[in-house]
JSON list of C-alpha atoms in Angstrom, two decimals:
[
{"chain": "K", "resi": 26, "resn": "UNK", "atom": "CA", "xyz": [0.00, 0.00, 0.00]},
{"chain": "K", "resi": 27, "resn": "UNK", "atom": "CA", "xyz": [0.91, 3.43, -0.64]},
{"chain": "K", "resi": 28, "resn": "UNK", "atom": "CA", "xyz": [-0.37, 5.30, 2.53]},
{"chain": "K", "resi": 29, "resn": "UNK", "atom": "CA", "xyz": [-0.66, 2.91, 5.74]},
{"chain": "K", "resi": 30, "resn": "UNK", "atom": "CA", "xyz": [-4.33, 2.92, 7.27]},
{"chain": "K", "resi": 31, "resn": "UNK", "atom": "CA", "xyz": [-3.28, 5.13, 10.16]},
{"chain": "K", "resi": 32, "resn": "UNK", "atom": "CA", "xyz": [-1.96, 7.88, 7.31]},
{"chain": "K", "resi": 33, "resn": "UNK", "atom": "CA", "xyz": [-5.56, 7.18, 5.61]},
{"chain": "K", "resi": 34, "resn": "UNK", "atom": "CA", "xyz": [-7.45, 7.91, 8.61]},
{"chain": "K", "resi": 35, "resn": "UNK", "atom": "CA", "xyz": [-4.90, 10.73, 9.69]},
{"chain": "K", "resi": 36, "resn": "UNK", "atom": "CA", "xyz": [-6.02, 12.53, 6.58]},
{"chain": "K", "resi": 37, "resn": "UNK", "atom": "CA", "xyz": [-10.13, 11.48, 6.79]},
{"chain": "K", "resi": 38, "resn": "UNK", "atom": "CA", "xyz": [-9.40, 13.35, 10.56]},
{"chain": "K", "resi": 39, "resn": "UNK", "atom": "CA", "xyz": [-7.71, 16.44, 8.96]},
{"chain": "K", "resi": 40, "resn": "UNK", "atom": "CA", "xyz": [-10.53, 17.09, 7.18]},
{"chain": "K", "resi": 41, "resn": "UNK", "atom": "CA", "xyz": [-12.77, 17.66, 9.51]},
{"chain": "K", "resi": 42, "resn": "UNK", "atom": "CA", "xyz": [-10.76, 21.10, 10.66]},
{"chain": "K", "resi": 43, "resn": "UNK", "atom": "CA", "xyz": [-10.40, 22.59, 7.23]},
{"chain": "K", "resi": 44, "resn": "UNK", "atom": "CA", "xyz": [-12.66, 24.97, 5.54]},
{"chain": "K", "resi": 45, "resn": "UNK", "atom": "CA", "xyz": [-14.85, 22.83, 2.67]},
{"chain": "K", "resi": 46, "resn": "UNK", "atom": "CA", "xyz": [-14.34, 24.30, -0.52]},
{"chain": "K", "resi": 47, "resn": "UNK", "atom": "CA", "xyz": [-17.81, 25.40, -1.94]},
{"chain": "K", "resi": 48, "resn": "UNK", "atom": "CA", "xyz": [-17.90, 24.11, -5.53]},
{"chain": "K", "resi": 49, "resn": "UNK", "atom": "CA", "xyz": [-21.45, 23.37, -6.97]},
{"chain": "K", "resi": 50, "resn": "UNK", "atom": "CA", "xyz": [-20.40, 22.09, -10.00]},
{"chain": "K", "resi": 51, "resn": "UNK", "atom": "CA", "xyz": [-18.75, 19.35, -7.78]},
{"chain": "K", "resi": 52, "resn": "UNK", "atom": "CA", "xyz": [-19.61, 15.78, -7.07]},
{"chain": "K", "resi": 53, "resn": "UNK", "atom": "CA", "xyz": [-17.94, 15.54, -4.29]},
{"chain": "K", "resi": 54, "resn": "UNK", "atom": "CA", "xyz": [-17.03, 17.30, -0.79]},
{"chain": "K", "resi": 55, "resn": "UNK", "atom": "CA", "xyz": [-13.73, 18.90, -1.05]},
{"chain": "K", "resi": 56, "resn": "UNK", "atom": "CA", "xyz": [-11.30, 20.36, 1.37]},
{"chain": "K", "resi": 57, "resn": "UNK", "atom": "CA", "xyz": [-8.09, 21.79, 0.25]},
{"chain": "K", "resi": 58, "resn": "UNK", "atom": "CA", "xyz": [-4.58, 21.67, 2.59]},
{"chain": "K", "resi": 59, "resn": "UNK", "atom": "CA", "xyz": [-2.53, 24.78, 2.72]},
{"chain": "K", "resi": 60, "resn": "UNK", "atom": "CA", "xyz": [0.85, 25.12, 2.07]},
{"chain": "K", "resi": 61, "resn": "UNK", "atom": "CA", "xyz": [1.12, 26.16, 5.92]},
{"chain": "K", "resi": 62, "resn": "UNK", "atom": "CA", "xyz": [-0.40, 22.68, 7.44]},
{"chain": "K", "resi": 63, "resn": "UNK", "atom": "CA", "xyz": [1.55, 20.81, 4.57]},
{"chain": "K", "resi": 64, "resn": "UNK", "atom": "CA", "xyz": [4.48, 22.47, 6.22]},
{"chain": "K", "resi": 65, "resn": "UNK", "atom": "CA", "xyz": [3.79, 22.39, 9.98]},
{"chain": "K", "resi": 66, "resn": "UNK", "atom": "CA", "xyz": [2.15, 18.76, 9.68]},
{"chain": "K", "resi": 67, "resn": "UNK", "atom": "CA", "xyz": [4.56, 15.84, 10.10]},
{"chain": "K", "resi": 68, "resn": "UNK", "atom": "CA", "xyz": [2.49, 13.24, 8.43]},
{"chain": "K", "resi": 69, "resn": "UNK", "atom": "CA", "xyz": [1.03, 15.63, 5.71]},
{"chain": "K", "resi": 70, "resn": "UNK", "atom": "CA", "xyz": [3.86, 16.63, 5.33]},
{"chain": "K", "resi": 71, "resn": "UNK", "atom": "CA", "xyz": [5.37, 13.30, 4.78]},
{"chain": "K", "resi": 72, "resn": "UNK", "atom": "CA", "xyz": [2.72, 12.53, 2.61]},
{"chain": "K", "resi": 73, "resn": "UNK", "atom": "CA", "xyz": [3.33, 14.79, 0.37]},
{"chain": "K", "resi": 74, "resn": "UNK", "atom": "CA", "xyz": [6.63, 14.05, 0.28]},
{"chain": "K", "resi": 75, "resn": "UNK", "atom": "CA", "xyz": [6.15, 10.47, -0.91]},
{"chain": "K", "resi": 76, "resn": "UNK", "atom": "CA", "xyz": [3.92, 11.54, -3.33]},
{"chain": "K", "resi": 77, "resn": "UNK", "atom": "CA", "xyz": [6.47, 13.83, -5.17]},
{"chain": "K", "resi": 78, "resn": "UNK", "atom": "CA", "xyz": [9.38, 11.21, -4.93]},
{"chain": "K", "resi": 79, "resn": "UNK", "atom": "CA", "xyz": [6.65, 8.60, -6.52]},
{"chain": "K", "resi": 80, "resn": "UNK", "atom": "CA", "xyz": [6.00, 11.14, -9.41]},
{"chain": "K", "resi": 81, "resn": "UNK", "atom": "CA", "xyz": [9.75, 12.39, -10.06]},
{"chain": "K", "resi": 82, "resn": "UNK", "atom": "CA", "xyz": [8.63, 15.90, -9.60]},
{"chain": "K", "resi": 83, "resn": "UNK", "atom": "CA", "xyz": [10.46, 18.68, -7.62]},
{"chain": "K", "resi": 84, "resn": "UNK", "atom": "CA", "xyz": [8.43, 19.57, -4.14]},
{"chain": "K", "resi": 85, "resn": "UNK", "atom": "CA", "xyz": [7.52, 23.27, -5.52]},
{"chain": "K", "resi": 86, "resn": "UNK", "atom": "CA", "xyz": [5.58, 22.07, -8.82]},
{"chain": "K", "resi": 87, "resn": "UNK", "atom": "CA", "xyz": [2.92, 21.15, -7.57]},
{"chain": "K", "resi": 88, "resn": "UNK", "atom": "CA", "xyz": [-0.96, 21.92, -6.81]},
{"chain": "K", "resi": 89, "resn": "UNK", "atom": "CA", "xyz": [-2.35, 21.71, -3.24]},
{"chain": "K", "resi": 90, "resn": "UNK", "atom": "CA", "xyz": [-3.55, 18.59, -1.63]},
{"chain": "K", "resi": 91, "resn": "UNK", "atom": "CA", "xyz": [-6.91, 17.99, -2.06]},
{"chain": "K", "resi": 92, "resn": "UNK", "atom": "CA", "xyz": [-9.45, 15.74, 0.21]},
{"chain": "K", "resi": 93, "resn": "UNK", "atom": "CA", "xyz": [-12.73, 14.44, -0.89]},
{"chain": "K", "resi": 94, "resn": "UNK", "atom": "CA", "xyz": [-15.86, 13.01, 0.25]},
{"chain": "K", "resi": 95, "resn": "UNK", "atom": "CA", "xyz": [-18.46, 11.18, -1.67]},
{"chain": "K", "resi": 96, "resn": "UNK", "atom": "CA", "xyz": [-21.45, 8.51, -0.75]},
{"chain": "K", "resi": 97, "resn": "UNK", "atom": "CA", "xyz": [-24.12, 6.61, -2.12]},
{"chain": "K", "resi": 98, "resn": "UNK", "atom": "CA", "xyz": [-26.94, 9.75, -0.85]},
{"chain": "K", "resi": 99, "resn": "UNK", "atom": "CA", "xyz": [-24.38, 12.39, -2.05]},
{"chain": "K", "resi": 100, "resn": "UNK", "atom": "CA", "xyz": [-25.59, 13.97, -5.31]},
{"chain": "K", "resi": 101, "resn": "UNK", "atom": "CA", "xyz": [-24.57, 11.81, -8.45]},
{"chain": "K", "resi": 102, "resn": "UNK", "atom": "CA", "xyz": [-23.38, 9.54, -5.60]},
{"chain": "K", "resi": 103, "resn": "UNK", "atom": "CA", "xyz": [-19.67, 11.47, -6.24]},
{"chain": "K", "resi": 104, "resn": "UNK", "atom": "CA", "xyz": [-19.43, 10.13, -9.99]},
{"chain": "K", "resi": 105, "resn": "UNK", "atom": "CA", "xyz": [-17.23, 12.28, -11.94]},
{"chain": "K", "resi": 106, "resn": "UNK", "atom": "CA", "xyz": [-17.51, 12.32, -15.64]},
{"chain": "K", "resi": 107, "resn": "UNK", "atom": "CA", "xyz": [-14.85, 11.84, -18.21]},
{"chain": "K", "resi": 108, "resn": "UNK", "atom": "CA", "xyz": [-11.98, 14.47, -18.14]},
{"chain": "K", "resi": 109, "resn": "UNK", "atom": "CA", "xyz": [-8.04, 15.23, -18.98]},
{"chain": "K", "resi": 110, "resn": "UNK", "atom": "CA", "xyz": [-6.51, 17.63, -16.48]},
{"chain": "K", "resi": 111, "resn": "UNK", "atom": "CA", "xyz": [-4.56, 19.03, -18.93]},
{"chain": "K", "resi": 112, "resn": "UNK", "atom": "CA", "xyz": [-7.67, 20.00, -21.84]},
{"chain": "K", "resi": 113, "resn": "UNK", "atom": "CA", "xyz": [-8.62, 22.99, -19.81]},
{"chain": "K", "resi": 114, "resn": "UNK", "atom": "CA", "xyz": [-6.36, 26.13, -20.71]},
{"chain": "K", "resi": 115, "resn": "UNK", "atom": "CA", "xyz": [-6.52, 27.27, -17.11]},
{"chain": "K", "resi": 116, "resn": "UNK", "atom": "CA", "xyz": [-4.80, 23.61, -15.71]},
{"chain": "K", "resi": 117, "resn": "UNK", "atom": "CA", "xyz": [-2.92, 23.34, -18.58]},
{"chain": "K", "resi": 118, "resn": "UNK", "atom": "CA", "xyz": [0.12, 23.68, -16.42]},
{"chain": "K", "resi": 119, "resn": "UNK", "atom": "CA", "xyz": [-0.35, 20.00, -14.43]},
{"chain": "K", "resi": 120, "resn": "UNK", "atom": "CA", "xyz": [1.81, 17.59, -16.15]},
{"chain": "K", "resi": 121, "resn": "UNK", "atom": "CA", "xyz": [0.53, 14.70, -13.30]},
{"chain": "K", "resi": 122, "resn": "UNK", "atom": "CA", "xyz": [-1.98, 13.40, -10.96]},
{"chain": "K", "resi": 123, "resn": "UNK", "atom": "CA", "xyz": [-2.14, 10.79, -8.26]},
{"chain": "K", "resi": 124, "resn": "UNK", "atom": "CA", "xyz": [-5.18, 9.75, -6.23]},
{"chain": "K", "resi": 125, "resn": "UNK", "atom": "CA", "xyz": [-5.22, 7.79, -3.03]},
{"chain": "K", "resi": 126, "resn": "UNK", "atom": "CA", "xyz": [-7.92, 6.38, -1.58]},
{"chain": "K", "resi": 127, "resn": "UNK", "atom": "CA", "xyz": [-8.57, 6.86, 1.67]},
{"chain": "K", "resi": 128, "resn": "UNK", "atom": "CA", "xyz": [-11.19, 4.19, 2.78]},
{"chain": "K", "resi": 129, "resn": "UNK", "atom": "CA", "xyz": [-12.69, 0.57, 1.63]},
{"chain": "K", "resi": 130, "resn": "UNK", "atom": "CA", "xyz": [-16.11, 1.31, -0.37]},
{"chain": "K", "resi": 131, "resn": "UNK", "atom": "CA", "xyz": [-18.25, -0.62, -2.58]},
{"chain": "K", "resi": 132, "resn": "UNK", "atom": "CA", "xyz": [-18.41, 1.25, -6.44]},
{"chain": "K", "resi": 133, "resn": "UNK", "atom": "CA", "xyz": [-16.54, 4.68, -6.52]},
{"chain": "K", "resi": 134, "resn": "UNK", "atom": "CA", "xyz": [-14.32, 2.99, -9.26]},
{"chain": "K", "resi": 135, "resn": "UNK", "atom": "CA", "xyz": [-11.38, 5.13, -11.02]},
{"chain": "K", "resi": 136, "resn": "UNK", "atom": "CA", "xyz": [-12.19, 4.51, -14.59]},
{"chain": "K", "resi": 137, "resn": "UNK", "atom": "CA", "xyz": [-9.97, 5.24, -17.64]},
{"chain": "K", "resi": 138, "resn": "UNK", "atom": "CA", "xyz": [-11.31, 4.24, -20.75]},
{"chain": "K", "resi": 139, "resn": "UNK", "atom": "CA", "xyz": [-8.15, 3.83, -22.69]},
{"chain": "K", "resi": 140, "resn": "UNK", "atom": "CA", "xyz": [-9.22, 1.96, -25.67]},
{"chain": "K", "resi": 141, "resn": "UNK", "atom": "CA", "xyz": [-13.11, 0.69, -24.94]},
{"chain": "K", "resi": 142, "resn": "UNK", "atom": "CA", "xyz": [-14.32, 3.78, -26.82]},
{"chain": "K", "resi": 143, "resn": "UNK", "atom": "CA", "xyz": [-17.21, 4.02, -24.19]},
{"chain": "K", "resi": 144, "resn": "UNK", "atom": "CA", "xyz": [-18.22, 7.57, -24.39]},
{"chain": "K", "resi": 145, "resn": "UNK", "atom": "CA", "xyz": [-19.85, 8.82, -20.91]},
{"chain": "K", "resi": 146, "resn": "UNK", "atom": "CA", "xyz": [-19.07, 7.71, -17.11]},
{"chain": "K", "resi": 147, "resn": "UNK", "atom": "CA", "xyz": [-22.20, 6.13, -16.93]},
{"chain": "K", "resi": 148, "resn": "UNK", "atom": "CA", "xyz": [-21.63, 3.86, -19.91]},
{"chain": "K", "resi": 149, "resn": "UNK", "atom": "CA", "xyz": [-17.83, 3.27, -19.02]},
{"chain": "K", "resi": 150, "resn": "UNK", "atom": "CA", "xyz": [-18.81, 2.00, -15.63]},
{"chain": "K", "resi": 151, "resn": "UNK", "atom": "CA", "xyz": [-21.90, -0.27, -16.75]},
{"chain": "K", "resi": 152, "resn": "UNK", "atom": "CA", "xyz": [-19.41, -2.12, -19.63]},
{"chain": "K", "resi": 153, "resn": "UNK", "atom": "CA", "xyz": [-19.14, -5.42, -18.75]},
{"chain": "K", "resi": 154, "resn": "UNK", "atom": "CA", "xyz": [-18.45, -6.98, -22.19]},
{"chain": "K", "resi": 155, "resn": "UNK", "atom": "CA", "xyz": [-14.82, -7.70, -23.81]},
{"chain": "K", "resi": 156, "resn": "UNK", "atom": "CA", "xyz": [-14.01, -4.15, -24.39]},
{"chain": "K", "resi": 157, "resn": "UNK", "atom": "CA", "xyz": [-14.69, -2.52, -20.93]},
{"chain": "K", "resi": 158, "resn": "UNK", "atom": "CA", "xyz": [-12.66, -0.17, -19.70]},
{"chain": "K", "resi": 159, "resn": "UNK", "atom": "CA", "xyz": [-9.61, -0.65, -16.98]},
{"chain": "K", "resi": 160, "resn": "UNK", "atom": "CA", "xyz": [-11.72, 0.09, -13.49]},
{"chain": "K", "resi": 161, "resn": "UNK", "atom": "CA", "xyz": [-9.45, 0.68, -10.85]},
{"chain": "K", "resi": 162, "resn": "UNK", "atom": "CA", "xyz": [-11.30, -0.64, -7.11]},
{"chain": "K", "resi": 163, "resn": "UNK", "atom": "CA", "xyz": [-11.78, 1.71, -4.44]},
{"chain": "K", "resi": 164, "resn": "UNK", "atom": "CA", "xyz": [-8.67, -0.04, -1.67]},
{"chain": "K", "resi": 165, "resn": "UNK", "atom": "CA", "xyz": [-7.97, 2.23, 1.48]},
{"chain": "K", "resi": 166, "resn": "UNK", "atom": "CA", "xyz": [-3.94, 2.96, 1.08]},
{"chain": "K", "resi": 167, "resn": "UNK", "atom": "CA", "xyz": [-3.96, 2.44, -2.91]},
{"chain": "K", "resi": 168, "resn": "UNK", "atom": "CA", "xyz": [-3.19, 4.86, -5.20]},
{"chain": "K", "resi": 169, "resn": "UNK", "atom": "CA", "xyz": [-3.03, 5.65, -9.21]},
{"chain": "K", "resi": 170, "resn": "UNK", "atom": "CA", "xyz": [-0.48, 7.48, -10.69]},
{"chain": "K", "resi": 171, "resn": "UNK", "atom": "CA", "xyz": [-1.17, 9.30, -13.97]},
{"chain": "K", "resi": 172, "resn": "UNK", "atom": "CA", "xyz": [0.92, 11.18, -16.39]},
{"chain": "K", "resi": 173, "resn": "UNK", "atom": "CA", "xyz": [-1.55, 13.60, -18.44]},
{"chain": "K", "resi": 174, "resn": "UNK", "atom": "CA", "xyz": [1.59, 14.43, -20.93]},
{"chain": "K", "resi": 175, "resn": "UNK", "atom": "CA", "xyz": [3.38, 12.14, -23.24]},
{"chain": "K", "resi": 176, "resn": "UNK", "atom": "CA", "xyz": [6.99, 11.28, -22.37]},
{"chain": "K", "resi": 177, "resn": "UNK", "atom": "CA", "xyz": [8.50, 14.33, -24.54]},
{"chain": "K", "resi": 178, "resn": "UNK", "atom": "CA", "xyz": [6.29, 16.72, -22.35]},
{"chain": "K", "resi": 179, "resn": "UNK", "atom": "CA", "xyz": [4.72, 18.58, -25.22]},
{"chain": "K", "resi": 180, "resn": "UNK", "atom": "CA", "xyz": [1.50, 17.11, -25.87]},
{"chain": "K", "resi": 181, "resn": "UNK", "atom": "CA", "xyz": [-1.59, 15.64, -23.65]},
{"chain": "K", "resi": 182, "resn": "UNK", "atom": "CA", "xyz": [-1.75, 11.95, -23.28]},
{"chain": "K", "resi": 183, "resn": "UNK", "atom": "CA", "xyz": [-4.80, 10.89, -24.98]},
{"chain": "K", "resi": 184, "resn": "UNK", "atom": "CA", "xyz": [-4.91, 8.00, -22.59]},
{"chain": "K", "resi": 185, "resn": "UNK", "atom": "CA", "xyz": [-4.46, 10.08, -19.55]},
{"chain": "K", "resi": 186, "resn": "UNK", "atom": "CA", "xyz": [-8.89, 10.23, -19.81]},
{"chain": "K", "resi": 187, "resn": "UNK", "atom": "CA", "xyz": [-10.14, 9.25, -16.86]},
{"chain": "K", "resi": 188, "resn": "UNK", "atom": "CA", "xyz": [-13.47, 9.98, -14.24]},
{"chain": "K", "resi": 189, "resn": "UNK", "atom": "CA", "xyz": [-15.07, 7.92, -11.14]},
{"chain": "K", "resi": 190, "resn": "UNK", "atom": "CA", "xyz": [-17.99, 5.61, -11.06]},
{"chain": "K", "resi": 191, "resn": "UNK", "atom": "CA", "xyz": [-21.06, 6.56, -8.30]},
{"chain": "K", "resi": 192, "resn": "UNK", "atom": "CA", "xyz": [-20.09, 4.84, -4.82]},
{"chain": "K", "resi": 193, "resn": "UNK", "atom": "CA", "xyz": [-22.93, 1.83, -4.02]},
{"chain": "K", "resi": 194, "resn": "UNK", "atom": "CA", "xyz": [-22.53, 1.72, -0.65]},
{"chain": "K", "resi": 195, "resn": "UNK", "atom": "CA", "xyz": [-20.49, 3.85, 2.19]},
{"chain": "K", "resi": 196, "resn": "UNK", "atom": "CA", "xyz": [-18.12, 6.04, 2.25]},
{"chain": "K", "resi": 197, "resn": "UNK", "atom": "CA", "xyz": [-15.39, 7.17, -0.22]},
{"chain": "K", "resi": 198, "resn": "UNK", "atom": "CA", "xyz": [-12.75, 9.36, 0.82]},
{"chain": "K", "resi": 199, "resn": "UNK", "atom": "CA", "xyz": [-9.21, 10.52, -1.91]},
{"chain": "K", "resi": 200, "resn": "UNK", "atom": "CA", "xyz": [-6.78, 12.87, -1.37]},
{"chain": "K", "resi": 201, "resn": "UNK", "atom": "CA", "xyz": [-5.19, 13.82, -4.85]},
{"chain": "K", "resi": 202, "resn": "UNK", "atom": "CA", "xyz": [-2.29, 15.91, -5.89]},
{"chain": "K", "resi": 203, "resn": "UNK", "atom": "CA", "xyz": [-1.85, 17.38, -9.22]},
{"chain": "K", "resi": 204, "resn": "UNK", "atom": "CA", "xyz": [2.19, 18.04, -10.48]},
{"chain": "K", "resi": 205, "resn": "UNK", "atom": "CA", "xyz": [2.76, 21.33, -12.73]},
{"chain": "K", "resi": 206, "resn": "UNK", "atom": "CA", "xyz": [5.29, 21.86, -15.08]},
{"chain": "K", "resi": 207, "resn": "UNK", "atom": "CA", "xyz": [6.97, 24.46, -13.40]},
{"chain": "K", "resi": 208, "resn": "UNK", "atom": "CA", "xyz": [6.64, 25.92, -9.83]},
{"chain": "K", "resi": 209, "resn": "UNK", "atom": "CA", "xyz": [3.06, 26.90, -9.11]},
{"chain": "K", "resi": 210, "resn": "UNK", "atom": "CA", "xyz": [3.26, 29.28, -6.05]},
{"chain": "K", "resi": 211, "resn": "UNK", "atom": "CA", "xyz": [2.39, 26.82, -3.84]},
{"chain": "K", "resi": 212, "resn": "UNK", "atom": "CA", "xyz": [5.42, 26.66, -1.40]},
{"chain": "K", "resi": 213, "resn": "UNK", "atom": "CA", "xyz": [5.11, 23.93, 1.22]},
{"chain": "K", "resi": 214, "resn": "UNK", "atom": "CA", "xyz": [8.77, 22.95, 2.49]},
{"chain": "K", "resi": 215, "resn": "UNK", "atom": "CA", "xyz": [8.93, 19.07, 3.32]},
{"chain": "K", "resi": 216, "resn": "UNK", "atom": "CA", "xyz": [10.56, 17.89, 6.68]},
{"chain": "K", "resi": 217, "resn": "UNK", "atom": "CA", "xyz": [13.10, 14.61, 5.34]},
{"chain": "K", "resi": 218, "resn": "UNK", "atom": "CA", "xyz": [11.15, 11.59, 5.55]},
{"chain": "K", "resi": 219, "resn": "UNK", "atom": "CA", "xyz": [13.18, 9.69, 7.74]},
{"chain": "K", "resi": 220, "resn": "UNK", "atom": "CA", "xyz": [12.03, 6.24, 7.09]},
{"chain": "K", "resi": 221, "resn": "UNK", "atom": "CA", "xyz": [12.30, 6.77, 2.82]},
{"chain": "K", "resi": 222, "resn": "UNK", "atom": "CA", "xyz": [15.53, 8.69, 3.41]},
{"chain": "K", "resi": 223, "resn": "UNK", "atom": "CA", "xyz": [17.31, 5.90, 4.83]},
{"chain": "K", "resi": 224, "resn": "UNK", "atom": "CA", "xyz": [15.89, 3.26, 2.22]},
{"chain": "K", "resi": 225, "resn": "UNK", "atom": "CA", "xyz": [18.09, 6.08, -0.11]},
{"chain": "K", "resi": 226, "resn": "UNK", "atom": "CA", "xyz": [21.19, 5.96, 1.87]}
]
């Protein structure tokens, strides 16, 4: 696993003392961290940490962390349709993204559709014949990695596509960090991670 279940819950808990971001065009309930807590914080800030030695990108290029919420009663039950980070002009600047999952929960799928050619979330998650798409499960301490560039850097990866299926039952919480191409103004400086750091030396 990426993030032990203690980290996972660690996070779920930091939630509850940030600020939700209001976003009605969301799916989801989202909180973002702040440079300052990803600072001050010894786990998030080991966290984060991890997460930028996983993606081979400097600490400064990045987004901040994001946490989410999402259930069965929430509205579209926290599906998120089809998308590529990178499409939009203004987040044209990530080059990455990785999404952990926080908790066990029935549905809430990460779904790419590489080359099923399904056309909408709903019909990428219903596929069940020979060309469904690669569904990634909902496991507490799991994550995804995904490149939205192609290995030169200059153009999108078509196959970087990807959205959630609605959760069936309970709760799903993700944290997710997106990686720019440069530095982003987001300045959290990352205490050494002393278990990783001696794996390196």
């Amino acid at each position: 696993d990426f993030l032990s279940s203690e980290e996972c819950d660690y996070l779920v808990g930091l939630a509850q003392q940030l600020e939700e971001v209001k976003d009605t065009s969301a799916s989801a309930q989202r909180w973002s961290v702040g440079a300052d807590v990803e600072t001050t914080d010894s786990v998030v800030s080991r966290v984060a940490k991890r997460l930028h030695r996983a993606a081979y990108v400097p600490e400064f290029h990045a987004e901040a962390l994001q946490l989410a919420r999402a259930n069965a009663d929430s509205g579209a039950a926290g599906a998120e349709v089809l998308r590529h980070d990178g499409k939009d002009p203004a987040r044209a600047a990530r080059t990455a993204t990785m999404v952990i999952f926080l908790s066990d929960v029935e549905g809430g799928e990460m779904v790419l559709p590489r080359g099923s050619k399904c056309t909408s979330i709903e019909d990428c998650c219903a596929r069940t014949d020979g060309r469904k798409p690669l569904r990634i499960p909902a496991r507490k301490g799991h994550a995804v990695l995904l490149y939205l560039r192609t290995v030169q850097g200059t153009k999108r990866d078509g196959a970087a596509v990807y959205g959630s299926c609605p959760v069936r039952q309970g709760t799903k919480w993700t944290a997710q960090r997106w990686f720019t191409v440069g530095r982003s103004g987001f300045a959290a400086k990352h205490a050494p991670d002393e278990v990783y750091d001696k794996v390196l030396s």
